[in-house]
């Protein structure tokens, strides 16, 4: 009873594992089928493009047509139809020759025939068809023209390899090593030379086969490391044929340790290593390596490889009488075999579709001349319809033209009227700005004369005289700038500094003033309306600093904020609110004349200019701060 239950449980485990394996294999086949479908779509798209170019080549440029035949040949070569590919390469070469005999005027780059590609892929087609004699013929006929091209040189290596002329291949590679090629081409030549040595030694084509093999492997161990996987694998096969097991094992073991190879390549090498150990009666070691090989193979979608490994594995397990473990791998073998059959069926169906596509393409190309005639007639009909349409629309176009001219005239009048209106507004604003400036000057002069009057009233004639001298210099600057809309910031700073000196003199050193200018600022690069800052400084002195019992401070700061200059006028006076308390009843009825004038000046200046001046006043705990932002 227990044995029966155990067998049922084992069957369930095997069934579940088989189900999972089938599901995974199904996903792999779907992915593979999707990839082949995408490839077929790309090839079909390329064919449609070539066909369209051939049909629309109404001018019948023979060189362009020959190039399209080269493209067709390459397309059929990709679809494993080497015979059709060969025919189109020959057709392209033949057409190019006949057209060049008839005319020597085709010199533009668009007319250059892809001579190298035509011969290169023609030889590839002959090699694929197994006709090495014709491949050699065409190679020798054009070798003089293309011998400096690395790919062309490698083509002759491929021909000699197909012919298995290992001695000739070895000598040819030695000759090529002395030539100047790219590093990649030279590496391939070196690999083929080493392979030719080994192959030639096995076939006894060389006089001293032992010496040749030693030169290849023992004395050039460092070169072996740089060989490609394909060359190393081919060398291992060569040593396998000559029963040089140690050398074969050495190469295959080094390959399995390489991080550059794929899981499939690793699985193949492990499988071959297991075969070697099996031959040497090291069955336990062979079994262990076969299991590792299976793990590597399961990371690939190669069911054929998995099947081969599983067959080896189950056979070896049965030989060692490990039937339960063999059964486990046998079940795995069944699922892989099924997946392989499904994959073969999918590949077979894909090949059928590909063949059908190739046949359809061939049939389509047979009627290319007929398609050209149809295309030409369609073009003639289209051009006739186009002429009819143009004649019918001439009258409509003339009407539209007259209406457009009328609209443009009307639009021009409206634009002229709008511009005149804008111009008038600008003139009015400029007049207002001049009027405001003319009001600023008397206001400033009036305040300054009050200061002189103050000195005379206190009988300080010396200070009054000194003040009048400084005041005269200041007035000269003011009058010279009175007609200017804008002055440089540097000029305004000089004027403001002189004004502060006068105010300090008037209030008998009641305050100290300081100018701070950021090093990043170039004052001559910024423009400012004249007498813009003076009213703010005047208010700071008159309504803030002069009421202080102790000595006050005035700070005028110029700093750079991105692409503009920020001007801060800050005092530690009594502030605006307390200053209001000190004013007389007559003073309370009138706001500061200077600030009201400057406010209107900024508004008008901003309307006339794209560069905007922004300003605001902030009340501090002690004193007032004015912030003015000025663009470059």
XYZ file of C-alpha atoms in Angstrom:
632
model
C 0.000 0.000 0.000
C 2.760 2.419 0.963
C 4.608 1.600 -2.242
C 1.439 2.272 -4.269
C 0.915 5.703 -2.607
C 4.568 6.536 -3.129
C 4.254 5.745 -6.864
C 1.120 7.934 -7.156
C 2.918 10.814 -5.415
C 5.885 10.378 -7.773
C 3.519 10.452 -10.773
C 1.928 13.731 -9.552
C 5.367 15.352 -9.114
C 6.426 14.253 -12.610
C 3.107 15.474 -14.089
C 3.429 18.946 -12.492
C 7.061 19.272 -13.613
C 6.074 18.225 -17.148
C 3.230 20.780 -17.174
C 5.580 23.596 -16.082
C 8.190 22.521 -18.636
C 5.595 22.497 -21.428
C 4.379 25.957 -20.389
C 7.924 27.356 -20.368
C 8.733 25.753 -23.716
C 5.505 27.193 -25.154
C 6.501 30.697 -24.036
C 9.940 30.248 -25.622
C 8.428 29.112 -28.932
C 6.030 32.088 -28.918
C 8.972 34.474 -28.349
C 10.957 32.781 -31.129
C 7.963 32.939 -33.474
C 7.488 36.659 -32.658
C 11.167 37.389 -33.448
C 10.975 35.581 -36.809
C 7.740 37.448 -37.594
C 9.425 40.791 -36.929
C 12.341 39.804 -39.176
C 9.935 38.814 -41.958
C 8.153 42.174 -41.655
C 11.464 44.064 -41.915
C 12.479 42.084 -45.021
C 9.056 42.637 -46.598
C 9.277 46.369 -45.922
C 12.737 46.461 -47.553
C 11.408 44.575 -50.600
C 8.509 47.019 -50.987
C 10.978 49.914 -50.911
C 13.188 48.321 -53.610
C 10.176 47.491 -55.759
C 8.841 51.036 -55.475
C 12.245 52.464 -56.461
C 12.393 50.168 -59.529
C 8.832 51.023 -60.588
C 9.254 54.781 -60.122
C 12.589 54.837 -61.994
C 10.751 56.213 -65.055
C 13.846 58.039 -66.284
C 15.508 54.610 -66.458
C 18.813 55.607 -64.872
C 20.745 52.330 -65.412
C 23.217 52.833 -62.566
C 20.484 53.535 -60.002
C 18.623 50.476 -61.310
C 21.763 48.342 -61.006
C 22.165 49.465 -57.376
C 18.585 48.389 -56.661
C 19.433 44.960 -58.128
C 22.354 44.755 -55.669
C 19.890 45.516 -52.855
C 17.567 42.792 -54.193
C 20.415 40.277 -54.279
C 21.328 41.044 -50.668
C 17.649 40.686 -49.689
C 17.316 37.234 -51.274
C 20.641 36.231 -49.687
C 19.160 37.100 -46.277
C 16.186 34.866 -47.145
C 18.504 31.915 -47.937
C 17.755 32.038 -51.668
C 21.356 32.178 -52.896
C 20.443 31.195 -56.483
C 18.085 34.169 -57.011
C 20.526 36.441 -55.194
C 23.300 35.355 -57.603
C 21.129 36.181 -60.638
C 20.464 39.735 -59.421
C 24.130 40.382 -58.576
C 25.101 39.229 -62.091
C 22.325 41.377 -63.581
C 23.557 44.437 -61.678
C 27.182 43.899 -62.810
C 26.118 43.310 -66.422
C 23.874 46.400 -66.545
C 26.606 48.570 -65.006
C 29.135 47.442 -67.620
C 26.805 48.054 -70.602
C 25.710 51.472 -69.337
C 29.308 52.622 -68.809
C 30.219 51.579 -72.359
C 27.353 53.669 -73.756
C 27.958 56.788 -71.684
C 30.819 58.296 -69.685
C 28.782 61.218 -68.315
C 27.537 59.522 -65.154
C 29.884 61.114 -62.667
C 27.678 62.236 -59.782
C 27.806 60.367 -56.482
C 24.122 59.407 -56.791
C 25.032 57.503 -59.991
C 28.014 55.592 -58.545
C 27.568 51.853 -58.899
C 28.115 49.726 -55.785
C 30.753 47.667 -57.606
C 32.447 46.333 -54.470
C 29.174 45.214 -52.851
C 27.980 43.492 -56.052
C 31.146 41.362 -56.401
C 31.565 40.763 -52.653
C 28.028 39.389 -52.192
C 28.128 37.532 -55.521
C 31.109 35.563 -54.202
C 29.191 35.018 -50.931
C 26.276 33.601 -52.971
C 28.587 31.242 -54.909
C 30.126 30.023 -51.628
C 26.661 29.401 -50.194
C 25.761 27.405 -53.306
C 29.014 25.421 -52.965
C 30.385 26.694 -56.281
C 33.868 27.635 -55.094
C 35.265 27.561 -58.641
C 33.110 30.515 -59.724
C 33.787 32.255 -56.382
C 37.541 32.034 -57.057
C 37.048 33.288 -60.625
C 35.197 36.439 -59.571
C 37.523 37.015 -56.630
C 40.622 36.937 -58.842
C 38.995 39.189 -61.489
C 38.531 42.054 -58.999
C 41.261 41.376 -56.426
C 43.458 44.167 -57.820
C 40.692 46.768 -57.209
C 39.625 45.722 -53.710
C 42.740 44.109 -52.183
C 43.188 46.925 -49.631
C 39.720 46.366 -48.132
C 39.836 44.163 -45.024
C 36.486 42.417 -45.694
C 37.602 41.525 -49.234
C 40.812 39.982 -47.870
C 38.812 37.916 -45.366
C 36.653 36.697 -48.263
C 39.650 34.902 -49.820
C 40.371 33.337 -46.419
C 36.770 32.070 -46.414
C 37.254 30.631 -49.947
C 40.455 28.769 -48.969
C 38.761 27.499 -45.801
C 35.812 26.174 -47.862
C 38.301 24.413 -50.169
C 40.167 23.062 -47.110
C 43.480 24.189 -48.585
C 45.135 24.549 -45.186
C 48.688 24.958 -46.487
C 47.639 27.748 -48.884
C 45.568 29.348 -46.133
C 48.496 29.263 -43.714
C 50.879 30.842 -46.252
C 48.282 33.451 -47.248
C 47.701 34.464 -43.593
C 51.445 34.789 -43.014
C 51.659 37.014 -46.087
C 48.716 39.168 -44.913
C 50.186 39.689 -41.424
C 52.834 41.903 -43.006
C 50.194 44.155 -44.596
C 48.486 47.149 -43.011
C 44.940 46.315 -41.918
C 42.736 47.276 -39.002
C 43.402 45.665 -35.629
C 40.191 43.622 -35.903
C 41.085 42.280 -39.387
C 44.617 41.380 -38.289
C 43.214 39.478 -35.294
C 40.967 37.394 -37.593
C 43.944 36.701 -39.927
C 45.999 35.548 -36.937
C 43.216 33.228 -35.757
C 42.828 31.673 -39.204
C 46.583 31.152 -39.434
C 46.647 29.236 -36.135
C 43.614 27.208 -37.219
C 45.231 26.426 -40.592
C 48.373 25.198 -38.773
C 46.357 22.818 -36.636
C 44.103 21.614 -39.486
C 47.061 21.207 -41.826
C 48.932 19.172 -39.235
C 46.027 16.749 -38.877
C 45.810 16.332 -42.659
C 49.629 15.995 -42.858
C 49.899 18.816 -45.350
C 53.002 20.161 -43.577
C 56.392 18.538 -43.486
C 56.808 18.470 -39.703
C 53.418 18.157 -38.090
C 54.610 17.882 -34.487
C 56.652 21.089 -34.825
C 53.702 22.930 -36.348
C 51.326 21.989 -33.542
C 53.872 22.979 -30.890
C 54.330 26.371 -32.529
C 50.585 26.862 -32.549
C 49.785 25.848 -29.009
C 52.749 25.392 -26.697
C 54.999 28.287 -27.734
C 52.095 30.691 -28.267
C 49.961 30.095 -25.175
C 49.353 33.828 -24.724
C 48.003 34.050 -28.310
C 45.553 31.245 -27.603
C 43.898 33.330 -24.893
C 43.097 36.094 -27.412
C 41.410 33.780 -29.926
C 37.643 33.929 -30.503
C 35.316 31.238 -29.196
C 34.686 29.890 -32.702
C 38.409 29.457 -33.423
C 39.072 27.795 -30.063
C 36.151 25.442 -30.585
C 37.382 24.575 -34.091
C 40.850 23.869 -32.681
C 39.305 21.590 -30.068
C 37.441 19.691 -32.826
C 40.683 19.387 -34.751
C 42.465 17.824 -31.757
C 39.419 15.591 -31.246
C 39.807 14.244 -34.806
C 43.521 13.634 -34.281
C 42.809 11.993 -30.874
C 44.913 14.606 -29.003
C 42.665 14.420 -25.943
C 44.803 16.433 -23.528
C 44.998 19.414 -25.885
C 41.294 19.214 -26.634
C 40.461 19.029 -22.911
C 42.799 21.942 -22.136
C 41.042 24.228 -24.654
C 37.510 23.206 -23.640
C 38.146 23.634 -19.900
C 39.589 27.098 -20.464
C 36.538 27.996 -22.530
C 34.125 27.001 -19.723
C 35.990 29.276 -17.301
C 35.792 32.283 -19.641
C 33.293 34.978 -18.664
C 32.926 36.043 -22.314
C 31.072 32.963 -23.592
C 27.270 32.544 -23.591
C 25.375 29.905 -21.536
C 24.803 27.888 -24.729
C 28.508 27.886 -25.619
C 29.356 26.907 -22.034
C 26.844 24.037 -22.146
C 28.318 22.740 -25.444
C 31.866 22.733 -24.035
C 30.760 21.019 -20.809
C 28.965 18.342 -22.857
C 32.130 17.694 -24.883
C 34.258 17.600 -21.701
C 31.856 15.012 -20.251
C 32.321 12.877 -23.397
C 36.100 12.988 -22.920
C 35.791 11.847 -19.273
C 33.371 9.146 -20.335
C 35.938 7.842 -22.857
C 38.542 7.878 -20.075
C 36.181 5.790 -17.888
C 35.721 8.682 -15.400
C 31.962 8.219 -15.395
C 31.281 9.962 -12.060
C 33.129 13.050 -13.256
C 31.343 12.892 -16.606
C 27.982 12.660 -14.789
C 28.728 15.715 -12.645
C 29.816 17.794 -15.655
C 26.756 16.703 -17.670
C 24.500 18.024 -14.892
C 26.349 21.349 -14.962
C 26.002 21.364 -18.739
C 22.241 20.826 -18.419
C 21.950 23.771 -16.020
C 23.785 25.987 -18.514
C 21.632 24.725 -21.408
C 18.402 25.370 -19.468
C 19.333 29.079 -19.460
C 18.968 29.019 -23.262
C 16.107 28.298 -25.660
C 18.116 25.599 -27.485
C 15.948 22.484 -27.001
C 18.121 20.436 -29.333
C 21.152 20.956 -27.095
C 19.100 20.181 -23.979
C 17.861 16.973 -25.589
C 21.384 15.837 -26.519
C 22.603 16.458 -22.939
C 19.579 14.692 -21.411
C 20.103 11.639 -23.672
C 23.754 11.423 -22.561
C 22.733 11.960 -18.934
C 19.977 9.334 -18.829
C 22.150 6.790 -20.659
C 24.966 7.299 -18.169
C 22.601 7.106 -15.163
C 21.083 3.873 -16.495
C 24.574 2.461 -16.994
C 25.338 3.281 -13.339
C 21.933 1.734 -12.361
C 20.580 5.008 -10.910
C 17.110 4.337 -12.298
C 15.108 6.743 -10.136
C 17.315 9.684 -11.058
C 17.359 8.504 -14.668
C 13.528 8.470 -14.650
C 13.487 12.083 -13.443
C 15.739 13.208 -16.287
C 13.827 10.994 -18.728
C 10.598 12.857 -17.910
C 12.462 16.088 -18.513
C 13.675 14.623 -21.802
C 10.079 13.928 -22.859
C 9.035 17.557 -22.234
C 12.108 18.897 -24.042
C 11.490 16.512 -26.969
C 7.934 17.752 -27.246
C 9.095 21.366 -27.102
C 11.709 20.587 -29.755
C 9.081 19.059 -32.032
C 6.867 22.121 -31.571
C 9.824 24.372 -32.279
C 10.673 22.380 -35.416
C 7.057 22.690 -36.530
C 7.127 26.464 -35.880
C 10.424 26.801 -37.776
C 9.029 24.665 -40.601
C 5.906 26.837 -40.828
C 8.076 29.966 -40.762
C 10.214 28.581 -43.588
C 7.090 27.793 -45.607
C 5.867 31.364 -45.098
C 9.313 32.651 -46.037
C 9.336 30.516 -49.194
C 5.843 31.735 -50.052
C 7.037 35.318 -49.525
C 10.073 34.740 -51.749
C 7.887 33.197 -54.497
C 5.469 36.145 -54.284
C 8.402 38.573 -54.479
C 9.751 36.804 -57.583
C 6.342 36.909 -59.265
C 6.001 40.579 -58.397
C 9.427 41.352 -59.912
C 8.519 39.605 -63.197
C 5.906 42.270 -63.918
C 8.164 45.221 -63.047
C 8.071 46.641 -66.624
C 4.277 46.443 -66.694
C 4.096 48.189 -63.318
C 6.388 50.911 -64.656
C 4.055 51.547 -67.617
C 1.051 51.778 -65.290
C 2.947 54.139 -63.007
C 3.919 56.345 -65.994
C 0.307 56.473 -67.215
C -0.882 57.340 -63.710
C 1.653 60.142 -63.629
C 0.452 61.451 -67.029
C -3.179 61.377 -65.860
C -2.246 63.105 -62.608
C -0.349 65.837 -64.451
C -3.319 66.357 -66.865
C -5.747 66.611 -63.928
C -3.358 69.017 -62.257
C -3.319 71.283 -65.352
C -7.129 71.211 -65.485
C -7.338 72.093 -61.830
C -4.870 74.966 -62.289
C -6.843 76.410 -65.229
C -10.155 76.139 -63.369
C -8.741 77.812 -60.279
C -7.099 80.732 -62.123
C -10.272 82.864 -62.002
C -10.844 82.018 -58.340
C -7.249 82.907 -57.544
C -7.570 86.309 -59.296
C -10.718 87.117 -57.275
C -9.011 86.023 -54.062
C -6.000 88.146 -55.038
C -8.096 91.310 -55.521
C -9.928 90.678 -52.248
C -6.612 90.087 -50.488
C -5.178 93.346 -51.860
C -8.280 95.241 -50.644
C -7.978 93.602 -47.243
C -4.265 94.395 -47.049
C -4.921 98.070 -47.937
C -7.588 98.268 -45.230
C -5.324 96.483 -42.790
C -2.477 98.873 -43.689
C -4.691 101.912 -43.021
C -5.686 100.488 -39.627
C -2.056 99.817 -38.730
C -1.088 103.368 -39.822
C -3.890 104.836 -37.689
C -2.864 102.696 -34.706
C 0.790 103.704 -35.095
C -0.121 107.409 -35.334
C -2.202 107.072 -32.189
C 0.620 105.302 -30.381
C 3.064 107.938 -31.583
C 0.810 110.727 -30.282
C 0.488 108.965 -26.923
C 4.261 108.614 -26.752
C 4.759 112.331 -27.536
C 2.249 113.244 -24.810
C 4.073 111.012 -22.313
C 7.447 112.511 -23.285
C 6.031 116.039 -22.815
C 4.643 115.024 -19.433
C 8.033 113.544 -18.476
C 9.804 116.795 -19.428
C 7.231 118.742 -17.450
C 7.823 116.560 -14.406
C 11.605 117.033 -14.741
C 11.107 120.816 -14.981
C 9.100 120.614 -11.735
C 11.816 118.598 -10.012
C 14.548 121.191 -10.622
C 12.733 124.177 -8.930
C 11.740 121.894 -6.050
C 15.363 120.875 -5.532
C 16.620 124.492 -5.912
C 14.007 125.715 -3.413
C 15.118 123.187 -0.780
C 18.795 124.039 -1.337
C 18.199 127.815 -1.039
C 16.425 127.193 2.254
C 19.655 125.618 3.480
C 21.656 128.726 2.436
C 19.083 130.871 4.157
C 19.528 128.763 7.292
C 23.314 129.370 7.296
C 22.878 133.148 6.772
C 20.227 133.328 9.525
C 22.708 131.730 11.926
C 25.395 134.238 10.722
C 27.663 131.464 9.492
C 28.900 133.268 6.391
C 31.913 130.971 5.813
C 29.769 127.819 5.817
C 27.147 129.584 3.669
C 29.848 130.529 1.149
C 31.238 126.956 1.068
C 27.743 125.548 0.710
C 26.952 127.945 -2.163
C 30.147 126.829 -3.984
C 29.216 123.133 -3.694
C 25.634 123.976 -4.539
C 26.730 125.781 -7.736
C 28.665 122.672 -8.876
C 25.652 120.502 -8.102
C 23.345 122.862 -10.036
C 25.677 122.731 -13.058
C 25.350 118.909 -13.089
C 21.573 119.188 -12.623
C 21.125 121.683 -15.484
C 23.373 119.685 -17.860
C 21.262 116.572 -17.239
C 17.886 118.314 -17.302
C 17.299 117.611 -21.044
C 18.350 113.953 -20.777
C 15.703 111.219 -20.463
C 18.261 108.813 -18.979
C 21.739 109.153 -17.522
C 24.219 106.486 -16.476
C 24.040 105.070 -12.964
C 27.621 106.248 -12.460
C 26.613 109.902 -13.074
C 23.664 109.554 -10.687
C 25.973 108.122 -7.994
C 28.400 111.083 -8.367
C 25.491 113.550 -8.113
C 23.993 111.724 -5.097
C 27.341 111.673 -3.282
C 27.704 115.467 -3.720
C 24.137 116.027 -2.560
C 24.714 113.967 0.614
C 27.837 116.047 1.357
C 25.717 119.244 1.118
C 23.004 117.846 3.397
C 25.597 116.708 5.905
C 27.070 120.242 5.836
C 23.619 121.798 6.260
C 22.757 119.706 9.316
C 26.230 120.170 10.804
C 27.319 116.525 10.707
C 24.057 115.320 12.153
C 24.459 112.048 10.237
C 27.018 109.905 8.392
C 26.378 108.431 4.949
C 27.930 105.459 3.199
C 27.800 104.082 -0.396
C 28.219 100.302 -0.909
C 28.682 99.132 -4.539
C 28.839 95.444 -5.515
C 32.039 94.532 -7.434
C 29.923 92.708 -10.059
C 28.174 95.973 -11.060
C 29.424 98.111 -13.953
C 27.614 101.451 -13.199
C 28.136 102.816 -16.717
C 26.122 99.867 -18.170
C 22.869 100.839 -16.369
C 20.646 103.817 -17.267
C 18.436 105.765 -14.827
C 16.232 108.885 -15.035
C 18.098 111.938 -13.562
C 17.228 112.991 -10.002
C 15.529 109.613 -9.365
C 17.290 108.787 -6.102
C 17.731 112.334 -4.660
C 14.119 112.760 -3.383
C 14.361 109.464 -1.436
C 17.686 110.532 0.141
C 16.193 113.953 0.916
C 13.213 112.365 2.692
C 15.556 110.080 4.677
C 17.468 113.143 5.925
C 14.594 115.582 6.416
C 11.944 113.265 7.841
C 14.102 110.714 9.608
C 17.704 111.557 10.493
C 17.442 115.262 11.451
C 15.088 114.501 14.371
C 17.565 112.104 16.027
C 19.298 113.264 19.196
C 22.352 111.119 18.446
C 24.244 110.871 15.178
C 22.322 109.026 12.440
C 23.438 106.732 9.576
C 22.412 106.699 5.947
C 23.287 103.695 3.757
C 22.964 103.691 -0.041
C 23.605 100.152 -1.300
C 23.976 98.963 -4.944
C 23.828 95.155 -5.367
C 23.317 92.798 -8.338
C 20.213 90.580 -8.419
C 20.359 88.328 -11.532
C 20.166 90.737 -14.521
C 19.204 93.870 -12.532
C 20.626 96.267 -9.954
C 18.903 96.611 -6.609
C 19.336 100.033 -4.945
C 18.556 100.212 -1.213
C 18.368 103.583 0.594
C 18.182 102.855 4.314
C 18.305 105.185 7.351
C 18.041 104.643 11.086
C 15.934 107.747 11.636
C 12.694 108.085 13.575
C 10.589 106.532 10.789
C 7.625 107.748 8.809
C 4.991 107.386 11.555
C 6.887 109.398 14.195
C 7.945 111.948 11.593
C 4.248 112.556 10.876
C 3.758 113.536 14.525
C 6.510 116.172 14.294
C 4.986 117.852 11.267
C 3.104 121.106 11.587
C -0.575 121.303 10.632
C 0.431 123.026 7.378
C 2.976 120.271 6.569
C 0.403 117.520 7.192
C -1.826 118.937 4.454
C 0.898 118.456 1.819
C 2.601 115.230 0.917
C 6.274 115.213 -0.014
C 6.410 117.018 -3.348
C 9.610 115.236 -4.450
C 8.323 111.667 -3.886
C 4.961 112.336 -5.594
C 6.788 113.779 -8.594
C 9.239 110.883 -8.764
C 6.389 108.346 -8.493
C 4.710 109.826 -11.561
C 8.062 110.034 -13.372
C 8.653 106.294 -12.843
C 5.153 105.477 -14.113
C 5.649 107.535 -17.294
C 9.194 106.184 -17.817
C 7.927 102.600 -17.508
C 5.289 103.283 -20.173
C 7.873 104.665 -22.591
C 10.524 101.996 -22.042
C 10.643 98.174 -22.085
C 12.952 98.313 -19.070
C 10.769 98.603 -15.986
C 11.737 100.362 -12.737
C 10.105 98.930 -9.627
C 10.231 100.463 -6.147
C 8.731 100.106 -2.701
C 9.107 101.605 0.832
C 9.469 99.428 3.945
C 9.137 100.616 7.568
C 11.847 99.209 9.847
C 11.882 98.963 13.638
C 13.982 102.081 13.544
C 14.096 103.982 10.302
C 12.941 103.464 6.729
C 14.138 101.457 3.724
C 13.492 102.264 0.063
C 14.121 99.428 -2.473
C 14.481 100.254 -6.169
C 15.020 97.516 -8.841
C 16.701 98.733 -12.014
C 17.143 96.563 -15.166
C 20.220 96.664 -17.354
